[in-house]
PDB file of C-alpha atoms in Angstrom:
ATOM      1  CA  GLY A 222       4.273   7.532  -6.635  1.00  0.00           C
ATOM      2  CA  GLN A 223       0.681   6.471  -6.790  1.00  0.00           C
ATOM      3  CA  THR A 224      -2.253   8.774  -7.398  1.00  0.00           C
ATOM      4  CA  ILE A 225      -4.747   9.312  -4.588  1.00  0.00           C
ATOM      5  CA  THR A 226      -8.240  10.494  -5.588  1.00  0.00           C
ATOM      6  CA  VAL A 227     -10.860  11.833  -3.195  1.00  0.00           C
ATOM      7  CA  TYR A 228     -14.498  12.104  -4.289  1.00  0.00           C
ATOM      8  CA  GLY A 229     -17.019  14.430  -2.683  1.00  0.00           C
ATOM      9  CA  HIS A 230     -19.472  17.271  -2.995  1.00  0.00           C
ATOM     10  CA  ASP A 231     -18.111  20.795  -3.466  1.00  0.00           C
ATOM     11  CA  ILE A 232     -14.417  19.878  -3.183  1.00  0.00           C
ATOM     12  CA  GLU A 233     -13.252  21.132  -6.595  1.00  0.00           C
ATOM     13  CA  ASN A 234     -11.514  24.143  -5.013  1.00  0.00           C
ATOM     14  CA  ALA A 235      -9.463  22.081  -2.578  1.00  0.00           C
ATOM     15  CA  GLU A 236      -5.731  22.747  -2.665  1.00  0.00           C
ATOM     16  CA  TRP A 237      -4.579  19.820  -0.516  1.00  0.00           C
ATOM     17  CA  ILE A 238      -5.543  16.291   0.369  1.00  0.00           C
ATOM     18  CA  LEU A 239      -4.763  15.542   4.011  1.00  0.00           C
ATOM     19  CA  ILE A 240      -4.013  11.919   4.905  1.00  0.00           C
ATOM     20  CA  GLY A 241      -3.256  11.734   8.582  1.00  0.00           C
ATOM     21  CA  ALA A 242      -0.501  14.338   9.089  1.00  0.00           C
ATOM     22  CA  GLN A 243       0.536  14.232   5.402  1.00  0.00           C
ATOM     23  CA  GLN A 244      -0.432  17.237   3.275  1.00  0.00           C
ATOM     24  CA  LEU A 245      -0.458  16.401  -0.445  1.00  0.00           C
ATOM     25  CA  PRO A 246      -0.933  19.202  -3.011  1.00  0.00           C
ATOM     26  CA  VAL A 247      -3.881  18.703  -5.373  1.00  0.00           C
ATOM     27  CA  LEU A 248      -2.690  18.131  -8.932  1.00  0.00           C
ATOM     28  CA  HIS A 249      -6.033  17.563 -10.683  1.00  0.00           C
ATOM     29  CA  SER A 250      -9.518  18.752  -9.853  1.00  0.00           C
ATOM     30  CA  ARG A 251     -12.789  18.232 -11.700  1.00  0.00           C
ATOM     31  CA  GLY A 252     -16.461  17.673 -10.960  1.00  0.00           C
ATOM     32  CA  GLY A 253     -16.490  16.372  -7.411  1.00  0.00           C
ATOM     33  CA  GLN A 254     -13.039  14.836  -7.304  1.00  0.00           C
ATOM     34  CA  VAL A 255      -9.489  15.898  -6.517  1.00  0.00           C
ATOM     35  CA  SER A 256      -6.259  13.944  -7.038  1.00  0.00           C
ATOM     36  CA  ALA A 257      -2.777  14.125  -5.573  1.00  0.00           C
ATOM     37  CA  GLN A 258       0.437  12.156  -5.980  1.00  0.00           C
ATOM     38  CA  MET A 259       1.886  10.103  -3.139  1.00  0.00           C
ATOM     39  CA  PRO A 260       5.620  10.749  -2.645  1.00  0.00           C
ATOM     40  CA  LEU A 261       7.985   8.202  -4.245  1.00  0.00           C
ATOM     41  CA  THR A 262       9.562   7.475  -0.890  1.00  0.00           C
ATOM     42  CA  PRO A 263       6.438   7.138   1.211  1.00  0.00           C
ATOM     43  CA  ALA A 264       6.373   8.901   4.531  1.00  0.00           C
ATOM     44  CA  ILE A 265       3.023   7.203   5.027  1.00  0.00           C
ATOM     45  CA  VAL A 266       2.458   3.475   5.411  1.00  0.00           C
ATOM     46  CA  PRO A 267      -0.550   1.199   4.890  1.00  0.00           C
ATOM     47  CA  GLY A 268      -3.295   1.484   7.465  1.00  0.00           C
ATOM     48  CA  ALA A 269      -6.358   3.530   8.415  1.00  0.00           C
ATOM     49  CA  TYR A 270      -6.107   7.337   8.356  1.00  0.00           C
ATOM     50  CA  PRO A 271      -8.400  10.331   8.612  1.00  0.00           C
ATOM     51  CA  VAL A 272      -8.753  11.808   5.111  1.00  0.00           C
ATOM     52  CA  SER A 273      -9.915  15.350   4.374  1.00  0.00           C
ATOM     53  CA  VAL A 274      -9.409  18.113   1.839  1.00  0.00           C
ATOM     54  CA  ALA A 275      -8.369  21.686   2.557  1.00  0.00           C
ATOM     55  CA  ARG A 276      -8.067  25.091   0.922  1.00  0.00           C
ATOM     56  CA  MET A 277      -6.791  28.509   1.909  1.00  0.00           C
ATOM     57  CA  MET A 278      -9.556  31.093   2.181  1.00  0.00           C
ATOM     58  CA  PRO A 279      -9.115  34.736   1.020  1.00  0.00           C
ATOM     59  CA  ASN A 280      -8.726  35.782   4.684  1.00  0.00           C
ATOM     60  CA  ARG A 281      -5.693  33.388   4.905  1.00  0.00           C
ATOM     61  CA  LYS A 282      -7.517  30.894   7.129  1.00  0.00           C
ATOM     62  CA  LEU A 283      -7.321  27.233   6.271  1.00  0.00           C
ATOM     63  CA  ARG A 284     -10.704  25.573   5.674  1.00  0.00           C
ATOM     64  CA  VAL A 285     -10.632  21.807   6.198  1.00  0.00           C
ATOM     65  CA  SER A 286     -13.463  19.408   5.349  1.00  0.00           C
ATOM     66  CA  ASN A 287     -14.818  16.893   7.809  1.00  0.00           C
ATOM     67  CA  ALA A 288     -12.544  13.871   7.961  1.00  0.00           C
ATOM     68  CA  LEU A 289     -13.528  10.399   6.880  1.00  0.00           C
ATOM     69  CA  MET A 290     -11.563   7.258   7.597  1.00  0.00           C
ATOM     70  CA  GLY A 291      -9.681   5.896   4.627  1.00  0.00           C
ATOM     71  CA  ASN A 292      -7.570   2.795   4.233  1.00  0.00           C
ATOM     72  CA  LEU A 293      -4.283   2.826   2.366  1.00  0.00           C
ATOM     73  CA  LEU A 294      -3.672  -0.705   1.152  1.00  0.00           C
ATOM     74  CA  PRO A 295      -0.544  -2.378  -0.122  1.00  0.00           C
ATOM     75  CA  THR A 296      -0.593  -3.131  -3.864  1.00  0.00           C
ATOM     76  CA  ILE A 297       1.086  -6.163  -5.419  1.00  0.00           C
ATOM     77  CA  SER A 298       2.051  -5.746  -9.067  1.00  0.00           C
ATOM     78  CA  ASP A 299       4.286  -8.794  -9.584  1.00  0.00           C
ATOM     79  CA  ILE A 300       5.731 -11.797  -7.808  1.00  0.00           C
ATOM     80  CA  SER A 301       8.664 -13.956  -8.891  1.00  0.00           C
ATOM     81  CA  ALA A 302       9.705 -17.204  -7.239  1.00  0.00           C
ATOM     82  CA  HIS A 303      13.203 -18.703  -7.319  1.00  0.00           C
ATOM     83  CA  LYS A 304      12.951 -22.083  -5.615  1.00  0.00           C
ATOM     84  CA  SER A 305      16.577 -22.989  -6.415  1.00  0.00           C
ATOM     85  CA  GLN A 306      17.637 -19.947  -4.366  1.00  0.00           C
ATOM     86  CA  GLY A 307      14.973 -20.460  -1.704  1.00  0.00           C
ATOM     87  CA  LYS A 308      13.474 -17.029  -2.212  1.00  0.00           C
ATOM     88  CA  PHE A 309      10.656 -15.068  -3.786  1.00  0.00           C
ATOM     89  CA  THR A 310      10.298 -11.364  -4.554  1.00  0.00           C
ATOM     90  CA  ILE A 311       7.165  -9.225  -4.416  1.00  0.00           C
ATOM     91  CA  HIS A 312       6.964  -5.937  -6.344  1.00  0.00           C
ATOM     92  CA  GLY A 313       4.343  -3.256  -5.744  1.00  0.00           C
ATOM     93  CA  HIS A 314       3.589  -0.147  -3.684  1.00  0.00           C
ATOM     94  CA  LEU A 315       3.232   0.441   0.045  1.00  0.00           C
ATOM     95  CA  LEU A 316       4.658  -3.010   0.807  1.00  0.00           C
ATOM     96  CA  GLY A 317       5.878  -1.877   4.215  1.00  0.00           C
ATOM     97  CA  GLY A 318       8.905  -0.115   5.634  1.00  0.00           C
ATOM     98  CA  PRO A 319      11.574  -1.414   8.025  1.00  0.00           C
ATOM     99  CA  SER A 320       9.535  -0.595  11.152  1.00  0.00           C
ATOM    100  CA  ASP A 321       6.197  -1.910   9.835  1.00  0.00           C
ATOM    101  CA  ASP A 322       4.481  -5.160  10.772  1.00  0.00           C
ATOM    102  CA  VAL A 323       4.682  -7.128   7.494  1.00  0.00           C
ATOM    103  CA  THR A 324       3.214 -10.627   7.326  1.00  0.00           C
ATOM    104  CA  ILE A 325       2.851 -13.033   4.436  1.00  0.00           C
ATOM    105  CA  SER A 326       0.764 -16.175   4.346  1.00  0.00           C
ATOM    106  CA  LEU A 327       1.305 -18.768   1.657  1.00  0.00           C
ATOM    107  CA  CYS A 328      -1.956 -20.685   1.311  1.00  0.00           C
ATOM    108  CA  GLN A 329      -2.781 -23.870  -0.529  1.00  0.00           C
ATOM    109  CA  HIS A 330      -6.083 -25.797  -0.694  1.00  0.00           C
ATOM    110  CA  GLY A 331      -7.734 -23.364   1.723  1.00  0.00           C
ATOM    111  CA  HIS A 332      -5.102 -23.717   4.448  1.00  0.00           C
ATOM    112  CA  THR A 333      -2.107 -21.640   5.461  1.00  0.00           C
ATOM    113  CA  ALA A 334       0.920 -23.661   4.430  1.00  0.00           C
ATOM    114  CA  LEU A 335       3.478 -21.126   5.647  1.00  0.00           C
ATOM    115  CA  PRO A 336       3.050 -17.941   7.706  1.00  0.00           C
ATOM    116  CA  LEU A 337       5.982 -15.518   7.558  1.00  0.00           C
ATOM    117  CA  ASP A 338       6.945 -12.337   9.407  1.00  0.00           C
ATOM    118  CA  VAL A 339       9.192 -10.335   7.100  1.00  0.00           C
ATOM    119  CA  ALA A 340      11.114  -7.067   7.120  1.00  0.00           C
ATOM    120  CA  GLY A 341       9.893  -4.199   4.956  1.00  0.00           C
ATOM    121  CA  SER A 342      12.092  -2.126   2.671  1.00  0.00           C
ATOM    122  CA  ASN A 343      12.951   1.583   2.752  1.00  0.00           C
ATOM    123  CA  ASP A 344      11.220   2.361  -0.559  1.00  0.00           C
ATOM    124  CA  GLN A 345       8.258   0.011   0.122  1.00  0.00           C
ATOM    125  CA  THR A 346       8.252  -1.191  -3.506  1.00  0.00           C
ATOM    126  CA  ARG A 347      10.004  -4.573  -3.196  1.00  0.00           C
ATOM    127  CA  LEU A 348      10.149  -7.385  -0.679  1.00  0.00           C
ATOM    128  CA  THR A 349      12.613 -10.247  -1.094  1.00  0.00           C
ATOM    129  CA  ILE A 350      11.801 -13.163   1.169  1.00  0.00           C
ATOM    130  CA  TYR A 351      14.289 -15.954   1.850  1.00  0.00           C
ATOM    131  CA  LEU A 352      12.691 -19.068   3.271  1.00  0.00           C
ATOM    132  CA  PRO A 353      14.191 -20.170   6.587  1.00  0.00           C
ATOM    133  CA  ALA A 354      16.696 -23.019   6.143  1.00  0.00           C
ATOM    134  CA  ASP A 355      14.563 -25.357   8.267  1.00  0.00           C
ATOM    135  CA  VAL A 356      11.440 -24.815   6.127  1.00  0.00           C
ATOM    136  CA  SER A 357      10.565 -27.138   3.276  1.00  0.00           C
ATOM    137  CA  LEU A 358       7.890 -25.837   0.925  1.00  0.00           C
ATOM    138  CA  ALA A 359       6.415 -28.481  -1.390  1.00  0.00           C
ATOM    139  CA  ASP A 360       6.157 -27.823  -5.124  1.00  0.00           C
ATOM    140  CA  GLY A 361       2.883 -26.274  -6.203  1.00  0.00           C
ATOM    141  CA  SER A 362       0.882 -23.082  -6.495  1.00  0.00           C
ATOM    142  CA  TYR A 363       0.386 -20.935  -3.413  1.00  0.00           C
ATOM    143  CA  GLN A 364      -1.981 -18.019  -2.876  1.00  0.00           C
ATOM    144  CA  LEU A 365       0.061 -15.169  -1.401  1.00  0.00           C
ATOM    145  CA  ILE A 366      -1.663 -12.990   1.197  1.00  0.00           C
ATOM    146  CA  LEU A 367       0.212  -9.850   2.256  1.00  0.00           C
ATOM    147  CA  ARG A 368      -0.675  -7.707   5.266  1.00  0.00           C
ATOM    148  CA  VAL A 369       1.102  -4.528   6.308  1.00  0.00           C
ATOM    149  CA  ASN A 370       0.148  -3.105   9.703  1.00  0.00           C
ATOM    150  CA  GLY A 371      -3.043  -5.162   9.447  1.00  0.00           C
ATOM    151  CA  ALA A 372      -4.004  -3.731   6.023  1.00  0.00           C
ATOM    152  CA  GLN A 373      -4.370  -6.580   3.520  1.00  0.00           C
ATOM    153  CA  ALA A 374      -3.416  -6.126  -0.128  1.00  0.00           C
ATOM    154  CA  ALA A 375      -6.428  -6.303  -2.434  1.00  0.00           C
ATOM    155  CA  GLN A 376      -4.498  -8.685  -4.685  1.00  0.00           C
ATOM    156  CA  SER A 377      -3.702 -12.241  -3.599  1.00  0.00           C
ATOM    157  CA  PRO A 378      -1.681 -13.567  -6.547  1.00  0.00           C
ATOM    158  CA  LEU A 379      -0.732 -17.165  -7.144  1.00  0.00           C
ATOM    159  CA  MET A 380       2.924 -18.008  -6.755  1.00  0.00           C
ATOM    160  CA  ASP A 381       4.258 -21.076  -8.581  1.00  0.00           C
ATOM    161  CA  TRP A 382       6.868 -22.810  -6.450  1.00  0.00           C
ATOM    162  CA  ALA A 383       8.529 -25.483  -8.548  1.00  0.00           C
TER     163      ALA A 383
END
């Protein structure tokens, strides 16, 4: 899974990072930052969440920081196009699960050439998109824009379709 890092004042003693209802154990802590590992099979999906840190006090009461809103974004690490098979595959993290709203826009020359609604995958690390049979996509380079539940991936890689 990916590493999540929270920065703040006086959080070095935190034991957990809370993202929405998810409680992630702190793995690293130093000088105003704490880090945790996201699970390999994400129980959390891209979107906006309250983020806080927490620790157990000596009296066994849980002390939780004030929450801030944080955005978990999808991450694209690689894209491969196979025009002869009418498909392309996106690799990354938090690409969307089966019940998520996953949209892809293929853009060229500043215009959306092809908008697609696609199904997510259980592990959220790979999306394979087959173009509809009635769609003809001209040869060329397309900017790929991925959104999952409204959260747009920071990367918008070029896909060569030839």
